[in-house]
Coordinates of C-alpha atoms in Angstrom, one line a residue:
M15 CA 1.3 -5.6 -3.9
T16 CA 0.5 -2.1 -5.7
A17 CA -0.4 0.3 -3.6
G18 CA -4.3 1.4 -4.0
P19 CA -6.1 -2.3 -4.9
D20 CA -4.9 -5.4 -3.5
Q21 CA -4.7 -7.3 -6.9
P22 CA -1.9 -6.9 -8.7
L23 CA -1.4 -4.8 -11.9
G24 CA 0.1 -6.5 -15.1
A25 CA -1.6 -9.4 -17.7
R26 CA -0.5 -13.1 -16.3
P27 CA -2.3 -15.9 -18.0
V28 CA -4.3 -17.8 -15.8
E29 CA -6.4 -21.0 -16.0
G30 CA -8.8 -20.9 -19.5
G31 CA -7.4 -17.5 -20.1
A32 CA -5.2 -14.4 -19.2
E33 CA -6.3 -11.7 -16.3
L34 CA -5.2 -8.1 -16.6
G35 CA -5.2 -4.9 -15.1
V36 CA -4.0 -1.5 -15.7
W37 CA -4.2 1.5 -14.2
A38 CA -4.9 4.4 -16.9
P39 CA -7.1 7.2 -14.8
K40 CA -6.7 9.4 -18.0
V41 CA -9.0 7.1 -20.2
R42 CA -12.7 7.1 -20.6
S43 CA -12.9 3.0 -21.7
L44 CA -10.0 0.6 -21.7
A45 CA -10.1 -2.7 -24.0
V46 CA -8.1 -5.8 -24.9
R47 CA -7.4 -6.5 -28.7
L48 CA -6.1 -10.1 -29.3
G49 CA -6.8 -12.2 -32.1
G50 CA -9.6 -10.2 -33.3
R51 CA -11.3 -10.3 -30.6
T52 CA -11.9 -6.5 -28.7
V53 CA -12.2 -7.5 -24.8
P54 CA -13.4 -4.2 -22.6
L55 CA -12.0 -3.7 -18.7
E56 CA -14.3 -2.5 -16.2
R57 CA -13.8 0.4 -14.4
E58 CA -12.4 -0.1 -10.7
E59 CA -11.5 2.8 -8.0
R60 CA -8.7 5.5 -8.7
G61 CA -8.5 4.1 -12.2
V62 CA -7.8 0.8 -12.1
W63 CA -9.1 -1.5 -15.0
R64 CA -9.9 -4.8 -14.9
G65 CA -10.7 -8.1 -16.7
T66 CA -10.0 -11.7 -18.2
V67 CA -10.0 -12.7 -22.0
E68 CA -10.8 -16.6 -22.1
G69 CA -9.0 -19.0 -24.1
A70 CA -5.8 -16.4 -23.9
T71 CA -2.8 -17.9 -23.5
A72 CA 1.3 -17.7 -23.0
G73 CA 2.4 -16.6 -26.4
D74 CA -0.2 -14.7 -27.5
D75 CA 0.3 -11.1 -28.7
Y76 CA -2.6 -8.5 -27.4
L77 CA -2.8 -4.6 -27.5
L78 CA -4.0 -2.6 -25.3
V79 CA -7.7 0.1 -27.4
L80 CA -7.5 3.5 -25.1
D81 CA -11.2 5.4 -26.3
G82 CA -12.1 2.7 -28.8
E83 CA -9.3 4.6 -31.0
R84 CA -5.1 4.5 -29.6
E85 CA -4.0 1.0 -30.3
R86 CA -0.8 1.1 -26.9
P87 CA 0.9 -1.9 -25.8
D88 CA 0.5 -2.5 -22.4
P89 CA 2.9 -0.3 -19.5
R90 CA 3.9 -3.4 -17.6
S91 CA 4.2 -6.1 -20.7
R92 CA 7.0 -8.2 -20.1
F93 CA 7.7 -8.9 -23.6
Q94 CA 8.1 -6.5 -27.1
P95 CA 9.1 -8.7 -29.0
H96 CA 8.0 -6.3 -32.7
G97 CA 9.2 -3.4 -31.2
V98 CA 8.4 -0.4 -28.3
H99 CA 5.5 0.3 -30.4
G100 CA 4.1 -3.0 -31.8
P101 CA 2.0 -5.3 -29.8
S102 CA 2.8 -7.1 -26.1
R103 CA 3.2 -10.9 -25.8
L104 CA 1.3 -12.8 -22.6
V105 CA 4.0 -14.8 -21.2
D106 CA 4.2 -17.1 -18.8
L107 CA 8.3 -16.9 -16.3
G108 CA 7.3 -20.6 -15.2
P109 CA 7.9 -21.6 -11.7
P110 CA 10.2 -19.4 -8.9
P111 CA 14.1 -19.6 -9.6
V112 CA 16.0 -21.5 -8.5
P113 CA 18.1 -20.7 -5.3
F114 CA 21.5 -18.8 -4.8
A115 CA 23.8 -17.8 -2.5
T116 CA 24.3 -14.9 -3.3
P117 CA 28.4 -14.0 -1.9
A118 CA 28.8 -11.6 1.2
L119 CA 29.0 -7.9 0.1
R120 CA 32.8 -7.6 0.5
E121 CA 33.3 -10.3 -1.5
L122 CA 31.8 -8.7 -4.8
V123 CA 34.2 -8.5 -7.7
F124 CA 31.1 -7.1 -10.3
Y125 CA 31.8 -7.3 -13.7
E126 CA 30.1 -5.4 -15.8
L127 CA 29.0 -6.2 -19.5
H128 CA 26.3 -4.9 -22.2
C129 CA 24.8 -8.0 -23.5
G130 CA 24.8 -6.7 -27.4
T131 CA 29.0 -6.3 -27.5
F132 CA 30.2 -8.3 -25.3
T133 CA 29.6 -11.1 -27.9
P134 CA 29.4 -11.1 -32.0
E135 CA 25.6 -11.9 -31.5
G136 CA 24.9 -9.8 -29.1
T137 CA 22.2 -12.7 -27.4
F138 CA 22.5 -13.7 -23.2
D139 CA 22.3 -17.7 -24.9
A140 CA 25.9 -16.1 -26.7
A141 CA 26.6 -14.1 -23.4
A142 CA 25.8 -17.3 -21.3
Q143 CA 29.0 -19.4 -23.2
R144 CA 31.7 -16.9 -22.0
L145 CA 31.1 -17.0 -18.4
G146 CA 33.6 -19.7 -17.5
H147 CA 36.3 -16.5 -18.2
L148 CA 34.3 -14.6 -15.9
A149 CA 34.4 -17.3 -13.2
D150 CA 38.1 -18.3 -13.6
L151 CA 38.7 -14.5 -13.7
G152 CA 37.9 -14.4 -10.1
V153 CA 34.4 -12.3 -10.2
T154 CA 32.1 -13.4 -8.7
A155 CA 28.7 -10.9 -9.9
V156 CA 27.7 -9.8 -12.6
E157 CA 25.9 -6.2 -13.9
V158 CA 23.9 -6.6 -16.5
M159 CA 23.6 -3.1 -18.4
P160 CA 19.4 -2.4 -18.7
V161 CA 17.9 -4.7 -20.6
A162 CA 14.3 -3.6 -20.3
A163 CA 12.9 -3.3 -24.2
F164 CA 14.2 0.6 -25.9
P165 CA 13.9 1.3 -29.3
G166 CA 15.6 0.0 -32.3
A167 CA 17.7 -3.3 -31.8
R168 CA 20.8 -1.6 -30.5
G169 CA 21.7 1.2 -27.7
W170 CA 22.6 1.6 -24.1
G171 CA 19.3 0.6 -22.4
Y172 CA 18.9 4.0 -20.7
D173 CA 16.2 5.6 -23.0
G174 CA 14.2 2.3 -22.1
V175 CA 10.1 2.4 -22.5
A176 CA 8.8 -0.9 -21.4
L177 CA 10.2 -1.3 -18.0
Y178 CA 8.8 -5.3 -17.7
A179 CA 10.4 -6.2 -21.1
V180 CA 13.1 -8.0 -21.8
H181 CA 14.8 -6.6 -24.9
A182 CA 14.0 -8.5 -27.9
A183 CA 17.4 -8.2 -29.4
Y184 CA 19.2 -10.2 -26.6
G185 CA 16.7 -12.5 -27.0
G186 CA 13.3 -11.9 -24.7
P187 CA 12.3 -12.8 -21.8
A188 CA 12.8 -16.5 -21.7
A189 CA 16.5 -16.5 -22.9
F190 CA 17.5 -13.5 -19.7
R191 CA 16.2 -16.3 -17.6
R192 CA 18.3 -18.5 -19.4
F193 CA 21.5 -16.6 -18.6
V194 CA 20.0 -16.1 -15.4
D195 CA 20.2 -19.5 -14.7
A196 CA 23.5 -20.0 -16.7
C197 CA 25.3 -17.3 -14.1
H198 CA 24.0 -19.5 -11.1
A199 CA 25.4 -22.6 -11.9
A200 CA 28.4 -21.1 -12.8
G201 CA 29.0 -19.7 -9.2
L202 CA 28.2 -16.4 -10.5
A203 CA 25.9 -14.0 -9.2
V204 CA 23.4 -11.7 -11.3
V205 CA 23.6 -7.2 -10.2
L206 CA 20.7 -5.8 -13.0
D207 CA 21.1 -2.1 -14.1
V208 CA 17.7 -0.9 -13.7
V209 CA 16.5 2.7 -14.9
Y210 CA 13.7 4.6 -12.6
N211 CA 14.3 8.5 -12.8
H212 CA 13.4 9.0 -16.2
L213 CA 13.0 6.9 -19.2
G214 CA 13.1 7.3 -22.8
P215 CA 11.1 9.5 -25.6
D216 CA 10.6 6.7 -28.2
G217 CA 7.9 4.6 -27.0
N218 CA 7.3 6.0 -24.0
Y219 CA 3.3 5.9 -23.7
L220 CA 2.6 6.4 -20.2
G221 CA 1.7 9.3 -20.1
E222 CA -1.7 8.2 -22.2
F223 CA -2.0 6.4 -19.3
G224 CA -2.1 8.3 -15.9
P225 CA 0.3 10.5 -14.7
Y226 CA 3.2 9.6 -14.5
F227 CA 5.5 12.2 -15.3
T228 CA 5.7 15.3 -12.5
D229 CA 6.1 19.0 -13.4
T230 CA 7.7 19.9 -10.9
A231 CA 11.3 18.9 -11.3
T232 CA 13.2 17.8 -14.5
T233 CA 16.2 15.8 -14.5
A234 CA 18.8 15.8 -17.7
W235 CA 17.3 13.4 -19.5
G236 CA 13.4 14.0 -19.4
A237 CA 10.8 14.1 -17.7
A238 CA 10.8 13.5 -14.2
V239 CA 9.1 10.0 -12.3
N240 CA 6.1 11.4 -10.3
L241 CA 6.8 10.1 -7.2
D242 CA 5.2 12.5 -4.6
G243 CA 2.4 13.2 -6.2
A244 CA -0.9 12.8 -6.9
G245 CA -1.3 9.4 -8.3
S246 CA 2.0 8.7 -7.4
D247 CA 0.7 5.7 -5.2
F248 CA 0.3 3.7 -8.7
V249 CA 3.3 5.3 -10.1
R250 CA 6.1 3.3 -6.9
G251 CA 4.1 0.3 -7.4
F252 CA 4.6 0.2 -11.1
L253 CA 8.5 1.2 -9.7
L254 CA 8.4 -1.6 -7.0
D255 CA 6.2 -4.4 -8.7
N256 CA 9.1 -4.3 -11.3
A257 CA 12.3 -3.9 -9.0
E258 CA 10.5 -7.1 -7.2
Q259 CA 9.9 -9.1 -10.9
W260 CA 13.8 -10.1 -12.0
V261 CA 14.4 -10.6 -8.1
A262 CA 12.0 -12.7 -7.8
G263 CA 11.0 -13.6 -11.0
Y264 CA 14.1 -14.5 -13.1
G265 CA 16.4 -14.2 -9.9
V266 CA 18.9 -11.2 -10.0
D267 CA 20.9 -11.3 -6.9
G268 CA 20.2 -7.8 -6.8
L269 CA 20.0 -4.3 -9.2
R270 CA 21.6 -1.0 -9.3
L271 CA 19.9 1.9 -9.8
D272 CA 20.7 4.6 -12.4
A273 CA 21.1 8.1 -11.0
V274 CA 19.1 8.1 -8.1
Q275 CA 20.0 11.9 -7.3
A276 CA 16.8 12.6 -10.0
L277 CA 15.2 10.3 -8.0
Y278 CA 12.8 13.7 -6.3
D279 CA 11.1 12.6 -4.3
R280 CA 9.7 14.7 -1.1
G281 CA 6.9 11.7 0.2
S282 CA 7.5 11.2 4.2
V283 CA 9.3 7.9 3.4
H284 CA 12.0 8.1 0.3
I285 CA 11.8 5.2 -2.9
L286 CA 15.2 3.7 -2.5
E287 CA 13.9 2.9 1.3
E288 CA 10.8 1.9 -0.2
L289 CA 12.4 -0.1 -2.7
A290 CA 15.8 -1.3 -0.6
T291 CA 13.4 -2.9 1.5
R292 CA 11.2 -4.5 -0.9
V293 CA 14.0 -5.9 -2.8
H294 CA 15.3 -7.4 0.1
A295 CA 12.0 -9.3 1.4
A296 CA 12.0 -10.8 -2.3
R297 CA 15.1 -12.2 -2.2
P298 CA 17.1 -12.6 1.3
G299 CA 20.9 -12.2 0.7
S300 CA 19.7 -9.7 -2.4
V301 CA 22.1 -6.7 -2.7
V302 CA 20.6 -2.8 -4.1
V303 CA 23.4 -1.1 -5.5
A304 CA 23.1 3.1 -6.3
E305 CA 24.8 4.8 -8.8
T306 CA 24.5 8.6 -7.4
D307 CA 26.7 11.8 -7.4
L308 CA 25.3 12.6 -4.0
H309 CA 27.9 11.9 -1.7
Q310 CA 25.6 11.5 0.8
P311 CA 26.2 8.4 3.5
L312 CA 22.2 8.4 4.2
L313 CA 21.3 6.1 0.9
V314 CA 23.1 3.7 3.6
T315 CA 22.1 4.2 6.8
A316 CA 19.1 6.0 6.4
Y317 CA 17.5 4.5 2.8
G318 CA 19.0 0.7 3.2
I319 CA 21.1 1.0 0.5
D320 CA 23.4 -1.7 0.1
A321 CA 26.4 0.1 -2.0
M322 CA 27.1 3.4 -4.1
W323 CA 28.7 3.6 -7.1
D324 CA 32.2 6.3 -6.2
D325 CA 33.6 7.4 -9.2
D326 CA 36.5 9.7 -7.1
L327 CA 38.9 7.0 -6.8
H328 CA 38.5 6.5 -11.0
H329 CA 39.0 10.5 -11.7
A330 CA 41.5 10.8 -8.8
L331 CA 43.3 8.3 -11.0
H332 CA 42.9 9.3 -14.4
V333 CA 43.9 12.6 -13.1
A334 CA 46.7 11.3 -12.1
L335 CA 47.6 9.0 -15.3
T336 CA 46.6 11.3 -17.6
G337 CA 46.5 14.8 -17.0
E338 CA 43.3 15.8 -18.6
T339 CA 41.5 18.0 -15.6
F340 CA 38.7 19.2 -17.7
G341 CA 34.7 18.7 -17.0
W342 CA 34.0 16.5 -13.7
Y343 CA 38.0 16.1 -13.5
Q344 CA 38.3 19.0 -11.8
G345 CA 38.9 19.3 -8.7
F346 CA 41.3 16.4 -8.7
Q347 CA 44.0 17.6 -9.6
D348 CA 45.7 17.6 -6.4
P349 CA 47.8 14.9 -6.3
Q350 CA 46.5 14.1 -2.5
A351 CA 42.7 14.0 -3.8
L352 CA 44.5 9.9 -4.6
A353 CA 45.9 9.5 -1.3
K354 CA 42.5 11.6 0.3
V355 CA 40.2 8.5 -2.0
F356 CA 41.8 5.9 -0.8
E357 CA 41.3 6.0 2.7
Q358 CA 38.1 8.3 3.1
G359 CA 36.1 6.9 0.1
W360 CA 35.4 10.2 -1.6
V361 CA 37.4 13.3 -2.5
F362 CA 34.8 15.6 -1.5
T363 CA 33.6 15.6 1.8
G364 CA 31.9 18.8 1.9
Q365 CA 34.2 20.8 0.7
Y366 CA 34.0 23.6 -2.6
D367 CA 34.0 21.4 -5.9
P368 CA 35.0 23.5 -8.9
H369 CA 32.6 21.0 -11.4
Q370 CA 29.9 21.8 -9.5
D371 CA 30.7 25.5 -8.1
R372 CA 29.4 25.0 -4.4
R373 CA 30.3 22.5 -1.4
H374 CA 30.2 19.5 -1.8
G375 CA 29.8 15.8 0.1
R376 CA 29.9 15.2 3.6
D377 CA 32.6 12.2 5.6
P378 CA 31.6 9.3 4.8
A379 CA 32.8 7.7 9.2
G380 CA 31.4 4.8 9.7
L381 CA 31.0 3.8 5.8
G382 CA 33.2 0.1 5.3
G383 CA 35.0 -0.1 1.8
E384 CA 32.2 -2.4 0.9
R385 CA 29.6 0.5 0.5
F386 CA 31.8 2.0 -2.5
V387 CA 32.1 0.2 -5.6
C388 CA 35.1 1.7 -7.6
S389 CA 35.6 1.5 -11.9
Q390 CA 36.3 2.6 -14.8
N391 CA 32.1 1.5 -16.6
H392 CA 30.9 2.0 -19.3
D393 CA 30.2 6.3 -18.3
Q394 CA 33.7 6.6 -18.1
V395 CA 34.9 5.2 -21.5
G396 CA 31.6 6.0 -23.6
N397 CA 30.8 9.7 -22.5
R398 CA 34.1 9.9 -24.3
P399 CA 33.9 11.6 -27.5
F400 CA 35.7 8.5 -28.8
G401 CA 34.9 6.0 -26.7
D402 CA 38.8 5.2 -25.6
R403 CA 39.6 2.8 -22.4
L404 CA 42.4 4.0 -20.0
T405 CA 44.8 1.2 -21.9
A406 CA 44.3 3.4 -24.9
L407 CA 45.1 6.5 -22.8
V408 CA 48.3 5.6 -21.2
G409 CA 49.4 2.2 -22.8
P410 CA 49.6 -1.0 -21.0
D411 CA 51.5 -0.6 -18.1
L412 CA 50.0 2.8 -16.3
D413 CA 46.9 0.5 -17.1
A414 CA 48.3 -2.5 -15.4
V415 CA 49.2 -0.2 -12.1
A416 CA 45.9 1.6 -12.0
S417 CA 44.5 -2.5 -12.4
V418 CA 46.8 -3.1 -9.0
L419 CA 45.5 -0.2 -7.6
L420 CA 42.1 -1.0 -8.1
A421 CA 42.0 -4.2 -7.5
C422 CA 44.4 -3.9 -3.7
S423 CA 41.9 -0.6 -2.9
P424 CA 39.7 -0.9 0.8
F425 CA 36.4 -0.5 -2.1
L426 CA 34.0 -3.3 -4.3
P427 CA 36.1 -3.3 -7.5
L428 CA 34.3 -3.4 -10.8
L429 CA 35.6 -4.2 -14.2
F430 CA 34.2 -3.1 -17.5
Q431 CA 33.8 -5.8 -20.6
G432 CA 37.3 -6.0 -22.1
Q433 CA 38.9 -5.0 -19.5
E434 CA 40.9 -7.4 -17.8
W435 CA 42.8 -8.7 -21.6
G436 CA 43.3 -4.6 -21.9
E437 CA 40.7 -4.2 -24.7
T438 CA 41.5 -1.0 -26.9
R439 CA 38.9 -1.5 -29.2
P440 CA 36.6 1.2 -27.6
F441 CA 32.6 1.6 -26.2
L442 CA 31.1 4.3 -28.1
Y443 CA 27.8 5.6 -27.6
F444 CA 25.1 4.1 -29.7
T445 CA 21.7 4.7 -30.7
D446 CA 19.2 3.0 -33.2
H447 CA 16.1 5.6 -33.3
G448 CA 14.6 6.7 -36.3
P449 CA 15.5 9.6 -38.5
A450 CA 14.1 13.0 -36.4
L451 CA 15.9 11.3 -33.1
A452 CA 18.7 10.0 -34.1
A453 CA 19.3 13.5 -35.7
A454 CA 18.9 15.6 -33.4
V455 CA 20.9 13.2 -30.8
R456 CA 23.9 13.3 -33.6
E457 CA 23.5 17.0 -33.2
G458 CA 23.6 17.3 -29.2
R459 CA 26.2 14.5 -29.5
R460 CA 28.8 16.4 -31.4
A461 CA 27.6 20.1 -29.9
E462 CA 28.7 19.0 -26.2
F463 CA 31.8 18.3 -27.3
D464 CA 32.3 21.6 -30.1
A465 CA 34.6 23.4 -27.3
F466 CA 37.7 20.6 -27.4
D467 CA 37.0 21.2 -31.3
W468 CA 36.5 17.3 -31.8
G469 CA 32.9 17.7 -32.7
A470 CA 32.6 17.4 -36.4
Q471 CA 34.8 14.0 -35.3
V472 CA 32.3 12.5 -33.2
P473 CA 31.4 9.5 -34.4
D474 CA 27.4 8.9 -35.4
P475 CA 25.8 6.9 -32.9
N476 CA 22.9 5.9 -34.8
D477 CA 25.4 4.4 -37.6
P478 CA 25.1 0.7 -37.7
A479 CA 29.6 0.7 -37.6
T480 CA 29.4 2.9 -33.9
F481 CA 27.7 -0.4 -32.6
E482 CA 29.9 -3.0 -34.6
R483 CA 33.4 -1.2 -33.5
S484 CA 32.1 -1.6 -29.4
K485 CA 31.9 -5.0 -29.6
L486 CA 34.8 -7.1 -27.7
D487 CA 36.7 -9.1 -30.0
W488 CA 38.1 -11.9 -27.7
D489 CA 40.5 -12.9 -30.1
R490 CA 42.6 -10.8 -27.4
A491 CA 41.3 -12.3 -24.1
G492 CA 44.5 -13.6 -22.8
G493 CA 47.8 -12.2 -22.3
E494 CA 49.4 -10.6 -19.2
T495 CA 46.6 -8.2 -18.4
L496 CA 44.5 -11.0 -17.6
E497 CA 47.0 -13.5 -15.4
L498 CA 47.8 -9.5 -13.7
W499 CA 43.9 -9.3 -12.8
R500 CA 43.5 -13.0 -12.4
T501 CA 46.4 -12.8 -9.5
L502 CA 45.1 -9.7 -8.3
L503 CA 41.4 -11.2 -7.6
R504 CA 42.9 -14.4 -5.5
L505 CA 44.9 -12.6 -3.8
R506 CA 41.6 -10.2 -2.5
R507 CA 40.5 -13.5 -1.8
E508 CA 43.8 -15.2 -0.1
V509 CA 44.9 -12.4 1.7
P510 CA 42.9 -11.0 4.6
A511 CA 44.1 -7.5 4.8
L512 CA 43.2 -7.2 0.7
G513 CA 39.9 -8.6 0.9
N514 CA 38.5 -7.7 4.5
C515 CA 37.2 -4.3 2.9
R516 CA 39.0 -1.9 6.2
R517 CA 38.7 2.2 6.0
D518 CA 40.1 2.2 9.1
L519 CA 42.9 0.0 8.5
T520 CA 43.7 1.6 4.7
T521 CA 46.7 4.1 5.2
A522 CA 47.9 5.9 1.5
R523 CA 50.7 8.3 0.5
V524 CA 51.4 10.0 -1.9
D525 CA 54.4 11.8 -3.2
P526 CA 53.8 13.9 -6.4
R527 CA 57.5 15.2 -7.4
R528 CA 58.0 11.4 -7.3
R529 CA 55.2 10.1 -8.9
L530 CA 55.6 7.4 -6.5
V531 CA 52.0 5.7 -4.8
V532 CA 52.2 3.7 -1.3
L533 CA 49.0 2.2 0.0
E534 CA 49.5 0.3 3.3
R535 CA 46.4 -2.4 4.0
G536 CA 46.1 -4.0 7.6
D537 CA 43.8 -6.5 9.8
P538 CA 42.9 -7.8 12.8
S539 CA 44.1 -11.2 11.8
G540 CA 48.3 -9.7 12.0
S541 CA 47.8 -9.8 7.7
R542 CA 49.5 -6.7 6.1
A543 CA 49.6 -5.6 2.0
V544 CA 51.8 -3.1 1.3
I545 CA 51.2 -1.7 -2.8
V546 CA 53.8 1.0 -4.0
A547 CA 52.9 2.3 -8.1
N548 CA 55.6 4.3 -9.3
L549 CA 53.6 6.2 -11.7
G550 CA 56.3 8.1 -12.8
Q551 CA 58.5 7.3 -16.8
T552 CA 62.0 7.0 -14.9
S553 CA 62.9 4.2 -13.0
Q554 CA 62.7 4.7 -8.8
H555 CA 64.3 4.0 -4.9
C556 CA 61.3 1.7 -3.8
P557 CA 60.3 4.0 -0.8
V558 CA 59.1 1.4 1.9
D559 CA 60.8 -1.6 3.5
P560 CA 58.4 -4.3 3.0
G561 CA 60.6 -6.4 5.6
K562 CA 59.7 -9.6 5.9
L563 CA 56.8 -9.4 3.1
R564 CA 56.6 -11.6 0.2
L565 CA 56.1 -9.5 -3.1
R566 CA 53.3 -11.5 -4.8
V567 CA 53.0 -8.9 -7.9
A568 CA 55.7 -6.5 -9.7
T569 CA 54.0 -4.9 -13.0
R570 CA 56.9 -4.8 -14.8
P571 CA 60.4 -6.6 -13.8
R572 CA 62.2 -5.3 -11.1
L573 CA 65.5 -3.5 -10.8
P574 CA 68.2 -5.8 -9.5
S575 CA 68.6 -3.0 -6.4
G576 CA 65.2 -4.0 -5.8
D577 CA 63.8 -0.8 -6.8
L578 CA 61.0 -0.2 -9.3
S579 CA 61.3 0.5 -13.0
A580 CA 59.2 3.4 -14.6
A581 CA 55.8 3.1 -14.8
S582 CA 54.9 0.0 -13.0
A583 CA 53.7 -1.0 -8.8
A584 CA 54.2 -4.1 -6.9
V585 CA 52.5 -5.7 -4.7
W586 CA 54.0 -7.6 -0.8
T587 CA 51.6 -9.9 1.6
T588 CA 52.4 -11.6 4.5

């Protein structure tokens, strides 16, 4: 239930009509406009308005009328079929979802997809037809980029403004419910990306209803959400009820929380702790994953978050492979950073971080590898000016080496759509804004990269062609890279040393002169794995004797002497 009044807020069909509850302390009057009728709501304590619209049924469209003049969508609308500025639609989600056994945390292999670009059609129904590919690959959890309704038809989804509504261009709430059911039928868990730290600027009407935002903090993307000021009980309830909707109403198996460092909360119980508790109670076995740059173990140890996105492995490996050291890659130039991240999870554990110009992080001692999700995700691709993927930067051979090191790490791997076959099409930043906002975003995006002389070349985010270029090329969905990933994920399942997420039984060595990486994994059962990666451009003598271990993977043919080919990796296991 929402903080404050016992009865829930939102609109729900009931026998003979629809009940509505809206928190709107800023308005003097509030009514519902539906089917030519305007039905006033009654004000209760703490700015809650309630009422019943007789004869309303699921599928009816309605608007809220603020102070007798402003027509606005319902803040808790479950569907905006006419866009984020149009009327809301009454939705009945139907019976509770069929139970699904979410894999254990250490068994999760994430696959991040964006519904609009995952298939040519860009819908959930079309995406459901590709789930066999993911199950065959060895993925166990589909991580869906945000589906909350945002302005226009195309976008990443991080500027959502109707947080309870499923984006219409993807098929709306019924299609998302079908997609979740289809994932479960294929044996795949679903983790949904949600954005609670800010809302987009276009279609964001929450501030007209109540103090949803605060002026005591700000984010890089807009006003911060009011989590600890006057009226924040209802704002927190707005987010907590939303989280519960996804797991209890749609059957998703967990949430990925966007940029939790921008959730500013000085309350006695942090919103993350409250949210994790609510989600776990609503769907036992569900997982909560936080994107964060805090390098702070208490998210797990105190707040109950299950795992954290970890960019350090990506950054250390990216620098080692590409030589790029600008922006957030500063501080990863030391070749030993790669060895440290394999053993500790984070490179920055309290030392000076040149990118932030301060000390950063702390030792994650006691946290198992299953608490870290490591990846080449939408941020690492799409936030580059030209959306280029690693394989486009370093070529397929070194991309295969990176795949081996990620899959054989003690962490939970996450693949970004198309990575499994070496997709070379970019994933660009794209939008569908009105003229004024589109111009501001275009100029801001180009100004961001002016220092690198790229500004004028950066694709226009609002150009429909930018979106079309970002769609996967399913005609390329095959080949050696796909077979490599299938093999690697099978080995994670079959070899205890590769699938146990034991950081304490992992050792890593880096020889910067020879550009060699050696990763050794162990298990209490006696299972053992040795991974050797040659990042150099010449063949080299293998620095370890695998003894009686069996060669399971070689990304390039091994030389007759047993030495490693240039830009190659090999995996031996018991």
